[in-house]
Structure formats: structure tokens, C-alpha cells
């Protein structure tokens, strides 16, 4: 597609439930990133996929967070047993050269 | 760990005023530097980037930034702001060959008509 597509755009979930957030990167972009933006804060790196290499998971805040990228394209970020502190905007970005990111519009997650 | 500091949390200017937003980073090695902008209701967009070469970088919409290595700074400037520049501005850095970016906490710019 023309840009990075994320779904859903908004998600409200109850504390303790699992959620899945989807990212569809720009076709041909080999690098895919997930970031989290909490209210009043900058973006926090979560995880990075590059081609077929093992992902860099160094930013995942806990083992409740996981992500996969199937076929080198679509990625899903899963948060298990959601907590209120997980409420944030989750941003996906893709890149062809690893440096020039294109961001999606994000998924606003609210845990109630 | 690397960190990025944006000194101004909220800046309010009148149209035609000059703008300078500060950005400092902590990493002492080779860095790549970026400014992103997020207009109200829109996604993050790249304003400009510095990889190497001329430390004065020109971006879109009349913005520019200067990399001063000795000061670990990459300040964003615009000589004359417009109401449409109202947005949140983020400075970001990646070190050497790393691909993930470290972002500052952002500066909200409000331009009064």
C-alpha cells in the first residue's frame, strides 16, 4: 500500500484481557519497528524486525509483550493480561534502508 | 544508555516569529539525527535528517537544523513560523549502525495567528 497501515485505530479492553495489534508495512520495506507513545512522553522503542534476522526485542517492557512478523510483511504485537499502564498509542514504522522511517497512524489502546 | 533531551515542553509563538527548538543527546560516538513532526490528528512525519557531511541540514517546509558535535546538539530552526506549523516536534537519534531510534519527549509548538 501507499503507507503503513495499522489496525484497529482504537481499542478499549478490560484489564487482564489479551489484545492483538496489527501492522501492515509498506510493500518491500524490510525493516519494521514497534514503538509506544504514552501521554506526555516521547516514543519508546519496543521491537525491531529486519528481513529474516532474529528480531531485536530489547525494548519489550515485560514478557506479556510479544510480536511476530509473518512472511516478512505483516506484523502483530500481542499484549497478554493487559494492565492499565499498557494504555498508550502503539506505533508501527517501516523502512527500506533501516534509517528513513515511515510511521503508521497508530493504535490507541485504552485498558479499563 | 543513550538519551535525548528536548528542553522546551511547550513553545508558544506568534506568526512570523523565529523558532529554535533545542535537542541534545548523550551518545559520544557516530550518530544519525532526525526531527519528526506530528500535526494534530496526523501521524509522525520526517522533517529532516542528518547522517554526515554539511552539519546544516535543510528539510521540508522551510525548517533547518544544525548539528554541533562539540555540543551534542541538533537544534531545529525556522526563520518565520506560520499558524500551520502548530504541531508536536520530536528529536530522535540512533547511534552508529543501530536501527532503532531514541526519541526525545517532544515539544508542543503553538503558533498564534
PDB file of C-alpha atoms in Angstrom:
ATOM      1  CA  UNK A   1       0.000   0.000   0.000  1.00  0.00           C
ATOM      2  CA  UNK A   2       0.889   3.648  -0.081  1.00  0.00           C
ATOM      3  CA  UNK A   3       1.610   3.892   3.611  1.00  0.00           C
ATOM      4  CA  UNK A   4       1.933   1.928   6.819  1.00  0.00           C
ATOM      5  CA  UNK A   5      -1.468   0.655   7.876  1.00  0.00           C
ATOM      6  CA  UNK A   6      -2.341  -0.147  11.483  1.00  0.00           C
ATOM      7  CA  UNK A   7      -5.470  -1.709  12.890  1.00  0.00           C
ATOM      8  CA  UNK A   8      -7.513  -1.187  14.865  1.00  0.00           C
ATOM      9  CA  UNK A   9      -7.146   2.572  15.185  1.00  0.00           C
ATOM     10  CA  UNK A  10      -8.683   2.436  18.654  1.00  0.00           C
ATOM     11  CA  UNK A  11      -9.019  -0.429  21.100  1.00  0.00           C
ATOM     12  CA  UNK A  12     -10.640  -0.422  24.513  1.00  0.00           C
ATOM     13  CA  UNK A  13     -10.088  -3.558  26.537  1.00  0.00           C
ATOM     14  CA  UNK A  14     -10.667  -4.739  30.062  1.00  0.00           C
ATOM     15  CA  UNK A  15      -7.755  -5.249  32.388  1.00  0.00           C
ATOM     16  CA  UNK A  16      -6.496  -8.820  32.157  1.00  0.00           C
ATOM     17  CA  UNK A  17      -7.609  -9.421  28.574  1.00  0.00           C
ATOM     18  CA  UNK A  18      -5.220 -10.111  25.698  1.00  0.00           C
ATOM     19  CA  UNK A  19      -5.026  -7.782  22.697  1.00  0.00           C
ATOM     20  CA  UNK A  20      -3.532  -8.043  19.230  1.00  0.00           C
ATOM     21  CA  UNK A  21      -2.428  -5.029  17.237  1.00  0.00           C
ATOM     22  CA  UNK A  22      -1.706  -5.310  13.553  1.00  0.00           C
ATOM     23  CA  UNK A  23       0.742  -3.515  11.288  1.00  0.00           C
ATOM     24  CA  UNK A  24       0.877  -3.746   7.516  1.00  0.00           C
ATOM     25  CA  UNK A  25       4.115  -2.098   6.342  1.00  0.00           C
ATOM     26  CA  UNK A  26       4.911  -0.504   3.023  1.00  0.00           C
ATOM     27  CA  UNK A  27       5.424  -3.189   0.415  1.00  0.00           C
ATOM     28  CA  UNK A  28       9.096  -4.018   0.008  1.00  0.00           C
ATOM     29  CA  UNK A  29      10.212  -2.458   3.275  1.00  0.00           C
ATOM     30  CA  UNK A  30      12.418  -4.981   5.008  1.00  0.00           C
ATOM     31  CA  UNK A  31      12.619  -3.248   8.373  1.00  0.00           C
ATOM     32  CA  UNK A  32       9.644  -2.973  10.731  1.00  0.00           C
ATOM     33  CA  UNK A  33       9.539  -1.313  14.149  1.00  0.00           C
ATOM     34  CA  UNK A  34       7.080  -1.047  17.002  1.00  0.00           C
ATOM     35  CA  UNK A  35       7.123   1.927  19.347  1.00  0.00           C
ATOM     36  CA  UNK A  36       4.875   3.025  22.191  1.00  0.00           C
ATOM     37  CA  UNK A  37       3.881   6.608  22.939  1.00  0.00           C
ATOM     38  CA  UNK A  38       2.463   7.277  26.357  1.00  0.00           C
ATOM     39  CA  UNK A  39       0.701  10.507  27.284  1.00  0.00           C
ATOM     40  CA  UNK A  40       3.176  13.378  27.585  1.00  0.00           C
ATOM     41  CA  UNK A  41       6.148  11.210  26.778  1.00  0.00           C
ATOM     42  CA  UNK A  42       8.295  10.504  23.770  1.00  0.00           C
ATOM     43  CA  UNK A  43       8.305   7.328  21.791  1.00  0.00           C
ATOM     44  CA  UNK A  44       9.614   4.205  23.477  1.00  0.00           C
ATOM     45  CA  UNK A  45      11.205   1.545  21.275  1.00  0.00           C
ATOM     46  CA  UNK A  46       9.679  -1.915  21.647  1.00  0.00           C
ATOM     47  CA  UNK A  47      10.892  -4.301  18.944  1.00  0.00           C
ATOM     48  CA  UNK A  48      12.589  -4.300  15.537  1.00  0.00           C
ATOM     49  CA  UNK A  49      12.406  -6.786  12.664  1.00  0.00           C
ATOM     50  CA  UNK A  50      14.920  -6.778   9.811  1.00  0.00           C
ATOM     51  CA  UNK A  51      14.354  -9.227   6.983  1.00  0.00           C
ATOM     52  CA  UNK A  52      14.753 -12.810   8.127  1.00  0.00           C
ATOM     53  CA  UNK A  53      17.041 -11.976  11.032  1.00  0.00           C
ATOM     54  CA  UNK A  54      16.070 -12.630  14.629  1.00  0.00           C
ATOM     55  CA  UNK A  55      14.139  -9.626  15.947  1.00  0.00           C
ATOM     56  CA  UNK A  56      15.652  -7.162  18.385  1.00  0.00           C
ATOM     57  CA  UNK A  57      13.323  -7.499  21.378  1.00  0.00           C
ATOM     58  CA  UNK A  58      15.392  -5.382  23.720  1.00  0.00           C
ATOM     59  CA  UNK A  59      12.675  -2.754  24.194  1.00  0.00           C
ATOM     60  CA  UNK A  60       9.811  -5.029  25.213  1.00  0.00           C
ATOM     61  CA  UNK A  61       8.827  -3.951  28.754  1.00  0.00           C
ATOM     62  CA  UNK A  62       7.771  -7.372  30.032  1.00  0.00           C
ATOM     63  CA  UNK A  63       7.168 -10.947  28.947  1.00  0.00           C
ATOM     64  CA  UNK A  64       3.497 -10.077  28.476  1.00  0.00           C
ATOM     65  CA  UNK A  65       4.537  -8.385  25.246  1.00  0.00           C
ATOM     66  CA  UNK A  66       5.418 -10.320  22.112  1.00  0.00           C
ATOM     67  CA  UNK A  67       5.459  -9.698  18.394  1.00  0.00           C
ATOM     68  CA  UNK A  68       5.799 -11.669  15.237  1.00  0.00           C
ATOM     69  CA  UNK A  69       6.214 -10.847  11.599  1.00  0.00           C
ATOM     70  CA  UNK A  70       4.883 -13.338   9.117  1.00  0.00           C
ATOM     71  CA  UNK A  71       6.366 -13.725   5.666  1.00  0.00           C
ATOM     72  CA  UNK A  72       8.496 -10.649   6.114  1.00  0.00           C
ATOM     73  CA  UNK A  73       5.435  -8.447   5.848  1.00  0.00           C
ATOM     74  CA  UNK A  74       2.536  -8.075   8.302  1.00  0.00           C
ATOM     75  CA  UNK A  75       3.376  -7.860  11.985  1.00  0.00           C
ATOM     76  CA  UNK A  76       1.241  -8.484  15.056  1.00  0.00           C
ATOM     77  CA  UNK A  77       2.022  -7.104  18.503  1.00  0.00           C
ATOM     78  CA  UNK A  78       0.356  -9.100  21.261  1.00  0.00           C
ATOM     79  CA  UNK A  79      -0.114  -7.917  24.817  1.00  0.00           C
ATOM     80  CA  UNK A  80      -1.261 -10.579  27.252  1.00  0.00           C
ATOM     81  CA  UNK A  81      -3.087  -9.921  30.503  1.00  0.00           C
ATOM     82  CA  UNK A  82      -3.272  -6.189  29.807  1.00  0.00           C
ATOM     83  CA  UNK A  83      -2.666  -3.722  32.633  1.00  0.00           C
ATOM     84  CA  UNK A  84      -3.721  -0.082  32.915  1.00  0.00           C
ATOM     85  CA  UNK A  85      -0.127   1.053  32.429  1.00  0.00           C
ATOM     86  CA  UNK A  86      -0.234  -0.542  28.965  1.00  0.00           C
ATOM     87  CA  UNK A  87      -2.593   2.239  27.844  1.00  0.00           C
ATOM     88  CA  UNK A  88      -0.769   4.168  25.123  1.00  0.00           C
ATOM     89  CA  UNK A  89      -0.589   4.732  21.397  1.00  0.00           C
ATOM     90  CA  UNK A  90       1.254   1.889  19.706  1.00  0.00           C
ATOM     91  CA  UNK A  91       3.060   2.995  16.572  1.00  0.00           C
ATOM     92  CA  UNK A  92       4.434   0.876  13.795  1.00  0.00           C
ATOM     93  CA  UNK A  93       7.026   2.084  11.288  1.00  0.00           C
ATOM     94  CA  UNK A  94       8.709   0.528   8.304  1.00  0.00           C
ATOM     95  CA  UNK A  95      11.837   1.328   6.355  1.00  0.00           C
ATOM     96  CA  UNK A  96      13.656   0.192   3.254  1.00  0.00           C
ATOM     97  CA  UNK A  97      17.106   1.224   4.423  1.00  0.00           C
ATOM     98  CA  UNK A  98      16.790   0.928   8.180  1.00  0.00           C
ATOM     99  CA  UNK A  99      17.003   4.674   8.710  1.00  0.00           C
ATOM    100  CA  UNK A 100      14.224   6.547   6.959  1.00  0.00           C
ATOM    101  CA  UNK A 101      11.111   5.507   8.824  1.00  0.00           C
ATOM    102  CA  UNK A 102       7.522   5.832   7.631  1.00  0.00           C
ATOM    103  CA  UNK A 103       5.118   5.707  10.549  1.00  0.00           C
ATOM    104  CA  UNK A 104       1.565   4.450  10.655  1.00  0.00           C
ATOM    105  CA  UNK A 105      -1.244   6.342  12.369  1.00  0.00           C
ATOM    106  CA  UNK A 106      -1.051   4.146  15.425  1.00  0.00           C
ATOM    107  CA  UNK A 107      -3.431   2.143  17.591  1.00  0.00           C
ATOM    108  CA  UNK A 108      -4.724   3.922  20.681  1.00  0.00           C
ATOM    109  CA  UNK A 109      -5.054   1.269  23.378  1.00  0.00           C
ATOM    110  CA  UNK A 110      -7.090   2.002  26.477  1.00  0.00           C
ATOM    111  CA  UNK A 111      -7.163  -0.538  29.287  1.00  0.00           C
ATOM    112  CA  UNK A 112     -10.080  -0.055  31.668  1.00  0.00           C
TER     113      UNK A 112
ATOM    114  CA  UNK B   1      22.059   4.231  27.727  1.00  0.00           C
ATOM    115  CA  UNK B   2      21.623   6.874  25.134  1.00  0.00           C
ATOM    116  CA  UNK B   3      19.200   9.694  25.914  1.00  0.00           C
ATOM    117  CA  UNK B   4      17.724  12.616  24.016  1.00  0.00           C
ATOM    118  CA  UNK B   5      16.689  15.824  25.742  1.00  0.00           C
ATOM    119  CA  UNK B   6      14.284  18.384  24.379  1.00  0.00           C
ATOM    120  CA  UNK B   7      14.467  21.396  26.623  1.00  0.00           C
ATOM    121  CA  UNK B   8      11.170  23.028  25.829  1.00  0.00           C
ATOM    122  CA  UNK B   9       7.993  21.147  26.580  1.00  0.00           C
ATOM    123  CA  UNK B  10       5.644  23.780  25.129  1.00  0.00           C
ATOM    124  CA  UNK B  11       6.526  26.789  22.992  1.00  0.00           C
ATOM    125  CA  UNK B  12       4.030  29.476  22.049  1.00  0.00           C
ATOM    126  CA  UNK B  13       4.872  31.931  19.267  1.00  0.00           C
ATOM    127  CA  UNK B  14       3.088  34.472  17.126  1.00  0.00           C
ATOM    128  CA  UNK B  15       3.090  34.100  13.371  1.00  0.00           C
ATOM    129  CA  UNK B  16       6.280  35.369  11.690  1.00  0.00           C
ATOM    130  CA  UNK B  17       8.336  34.857  14.827  1.00  0.00           C
ATOM    131  CA  UNK B  18      11.561  32.877  14.568  1.00  0.00           C
ATOM    132  CA  UNK B  19      11.745  29.391  16.023  1.00  0.00           C
ATOM    133  CA  UNK B  20      14.505  27.403  17.643  1.00  0.00           C
ATOM    134  CA  UNK B  21      13.800  24.113  19.398  1.00  0.00           C
ATOM    135  CA  UNK B  22      16.610  22.565  21.368  1.00  0.00           C
ATOM    136  CA  UNK B  23      17.756  18.957  21.189  1.00  0.00           C
ATOM    137  CA  UNK B  24      20.713  17.399  22.976  1.00  0.00           C
ATOM    138  CA  UNK B  25      21.794  13.787  23.009  1.00  0.00           C
ATOM    139  CA  UNK B  26      24.129  11.818  25.224  1.00  0.00           C
ATOM    140  CA  UNK B  27      25.922   9.389  22.910  1.00  0.00           C
ATOM    141  CA  UNK B  28      29.565  10.205  22.152  1.00  0.00           C
ATOM    142  CA  UNK B  29      30.076   8.114  19.025  1.00  0.00           C
ATOM    143  CA  UNK B  30      28.768   8.353  15.490  1.00  0.00           C
ATOM    144  CA  UNK B  31      25.115   9.314  15.396  1.00  0.00           C
ATOM    145  CA  UNK B  32      22.341   9.854  12.903  1.00  0.00           C
ATOM    146  CA  UNK B  33      19.932  12.624  13.838  1.00  0.00           C
ATOM    147  CA  UNK B  34      16.315  13.246  12.947  1.00  0.00           C
ATOM    148  CA  UNK B  35      13.478  15.646  13.539  1.00  0.00           C
ATOM    149  CA  UNK B  36       9.927  14.369  13.212  1.00  0.00           C
ATOM    150  CA  UNK B  37       6.705  16.364  13.302  1.00  0.00           C
ATOM    151  CA  UNK B  38       3.223  15.275  14.306  1.00  0.00           C
ATOM    152  CA  UNK B  39       0.450  17.614  13.177  1.00  0.00           C
ATOM    153  CA  UNK B  40      -2.852  17.410  15.072  1.00  0.00           C
ATOM    154  CA  UNK B  41      -4.623  14.176  14.203  1.00  0.00           C
ATOM    155  CA  UNK B  42      -1.899  13.017  11.854  1.00  0.00           C
ATOM    156  CA  UNK B  43       0.904  10.501  12.005  1.00  0.00           C
ATOM    157  CA  UNK B  44       4.564  11.268  12.561  1.00  0.00           C
ATOM    158  CA  UNK B  45       6.377  12.644   9.528  1.00  0.00           C
ATOM    159  CA  UNK B  46      10.061  13.120   8.890  1.00  0.00           C
ATOM    160  CA  UNK B  47      11.090  16.790   8.758  1.00  0.00           C
ATOM    161  CA  UNK B  48      14.793  16.341   8.169  1.00  0.00           C
ATOM    162  CA  UNK B  49      17.707  14.066   8.920  1.00  0.00           C
ATOM    163  CA  UNK B  50      21.466  14.243   9.309  1.00  0.00           C
ATOM    164  CA  UNK B  51      23.783  11.344   8.542  1.00  0.00           C
ATOM    165  CA  UNK B  52      27.080  13.009   7.573  1.00  0.00           C
ATOM    166  CA  UNK B  53      28.523  15.928   5.635  1.00  0.00           C
ATOM    167  CA  UNK B  54      27.283  19.503   5.907  1.00  0.00           C
ATOM    168  CA  UNK B  55      26.135  19.970   9.510  1.00  0.00           C
ATOM    169  CA  UNK B  56      23.438  22.413   8.404  1.00  0.00           C
ATOM    170  CA  UNK B  57      20.558  20.342   7.125  1.00  0.00           C
ATOM    171  CA  UNK B  58      17.560  21.713   5.289  1.00  0.00           C
ATOM    172  CA  UNK B  59      14.229  19.941   5.478  1.00  0.00           C
ATOM    173  CA  UNK B  60      10.681  20.378   4.319  1.00  0.00           C
ATOM    174  CA  UNK B  61       8.516  23.444   4.903  1.00  0.00           C
ATOM    175  CA  UNK B  62      11.445  25.796   5.472  1.00  0.00           C
ATOM    176  CA  UNK B  63      12.848  24.009   8.502  1.00  0.00           C
ATOM    177  CA  UNK B  64      16.545  23.504   9.068  1.00  0.00           C
ATOM    178  CA  UNK B  65      18.716  22.018  11.787  1.00  0.00           C
ATOM    179  CA  UNK B  66      22.356  22.369  12.719  1.00  0.00           C
ATOM    180  CA  UNK B  67      24.454  19.528  14.079  1.00  0.00           C
ATOM    181  CA  UNK B  68      27.047  20.819  16.535  1.00  0.00           C
ATOM    182  CA  UNK B  69      29.117  17.814  17.521  1.00  0.00           C
ATOM    183  CA  UNK B  70      31.007  19.586  20.290  1.00  0.00           C
ATOM    184  CA  UNK B  71      27.727  20.490  21.974  1.00  0.00           C
ATOM    185  CA  UNK B  72      25.968  17.178  21.247  1.00  0.00           C
ATOM    186  CA  UNK B  73      23.156  19.281  19.825  1.00  0.00           C
ATOM    187  CA  UNK B  74      20.826  19.225  16.841  1.00  0.00           C
ATOM    188  CA  UNK B  75      18.579  22.255  17.191  1.00  0.00           C
ATOM    189  CA  UNK B  76      15.665  22.841  14.854  1.00  0.00           C
ATOM    190  CA  UNK B  77      15.117  26.296  13.390  1.00  0.00           C
ATOM    191  CA  UNK B  78      12.714  28.181  11.188  1.00  0.00           C
ATOM    192  CA  UNK B  79      13.072  31.908  10.464  1.00  0.00           C
ATOM    193  CA  UNK B  80       9.359  32.682  10.296  1.00  0.00           C
ATOM    194  CA  UNK B  81       6.690  30.342  11.631  1.00  0.00           C
ATOM    195  CA  UNK B  82       3.150  30.011  10.339  1.00  0.00           C
ATOM    196  CA  UNK B  83      -0.044  29.013  12.085  1.00  0.00           C
ATOM    197  CA  UNK B  84       0.107  25.738  10.156  1.00  0.00           C
ATOM    198  CA  UNK B  85       3.358  24.846  11.950  1.00  0.00           C
ATOM    199  CA  UNK B  86       1.375  24.165  15.106  1.00  0.00           C
ATOM    200  CA  UNK B  87       2.337  20.586  15.932  1.00  0.00           C
ATOM    201  CA  UNK B  88       4.450  18.432  18.200  1.00  0.00           C
ATOM    202  CA  UNK B  89       8.107  18.119  17.254  1.00  0.00           C
ATOM    203  CA  UNK B  90      10.305  15.171  18.187  1.00  0.00           C
ATOM    204  CA  UNK B  91      14.063  14.905  18.009  1.00  0.00           C
ATOM    205  CA  UNK B  92      15.459  11.390  17.533  1.00  0.00           C
ATOM    206  CA  UNK B  93      18.879   9.792  17.420  1.00  0.00           C
ATOM    207  CA  UNK B  94      20.336   6.467  16.503  1.00  0.00           C
ATOM    208  CA  UNK B  95      23.885   5.531  17.249  1.00  0.00           C
ATOM    209  CA  UNK B  96      26.247   4.126  14.688  1.00  0.00           C
ATOM    210  CA  UNK B  97      24.789   1.110  12.966  1.00  0.00           C
ATOM    211  CA  UNK B  98      21.815   0.734  15.305  1.00  0.00           C
ATOM    212  CA  UNK B  99      18.469   0.972  13.582  1.00  0.00           C
ATOM    213  CA  UNK B 100      16.146   1.779  16.452  1.00  0.00           C
ATOM    214  CA  UNK B 101      15.686   5.429  17.299  1.00  0.00           C
ATOM    215  CA  UNK B 102      15.795   7.037  20.708  1.00  0.00           C
ATOM    216  CA  UNK B 103      13.267   9.865  20.832  1.00  0.00           C
ATOM    217  CA  UNK B 104      13.070  12.962  22.938  1.00  0.00           C
ATOM    218  CA  UNK B 105       9.885  13.667  24.868  1.00  0.00           C
ATOM    219  CA  UNK B 106       8.699  16.156  22.265  1.00  0.00           C
ATOM    220  CA  UNK B 107       7.995  19.888  22.099  1.00  0.00           C
ATOM    221  CA  UNK B 108       4.497  21.140  21.504  1.00  0.00           C
ATOM    222  CA  UNK B 109       4.606  24.245  19.305  1.00  0.00           C
ATOM    223  CA  UNK B 110       1.580  26.510  19.223  1.00  0.00           C
ATOM    224  CA  UNK B 111       1.598  29.337  16.692  1.00  0.00           C
ATOM    225  CA  UNK B 112      -0.931  32.061  17.312  1.00  0.00           C
ATOM    226  CA  UNK B 113      -2.496  33.682  14.245  1.00  0.00           C
TER     227      UNK B 113
END
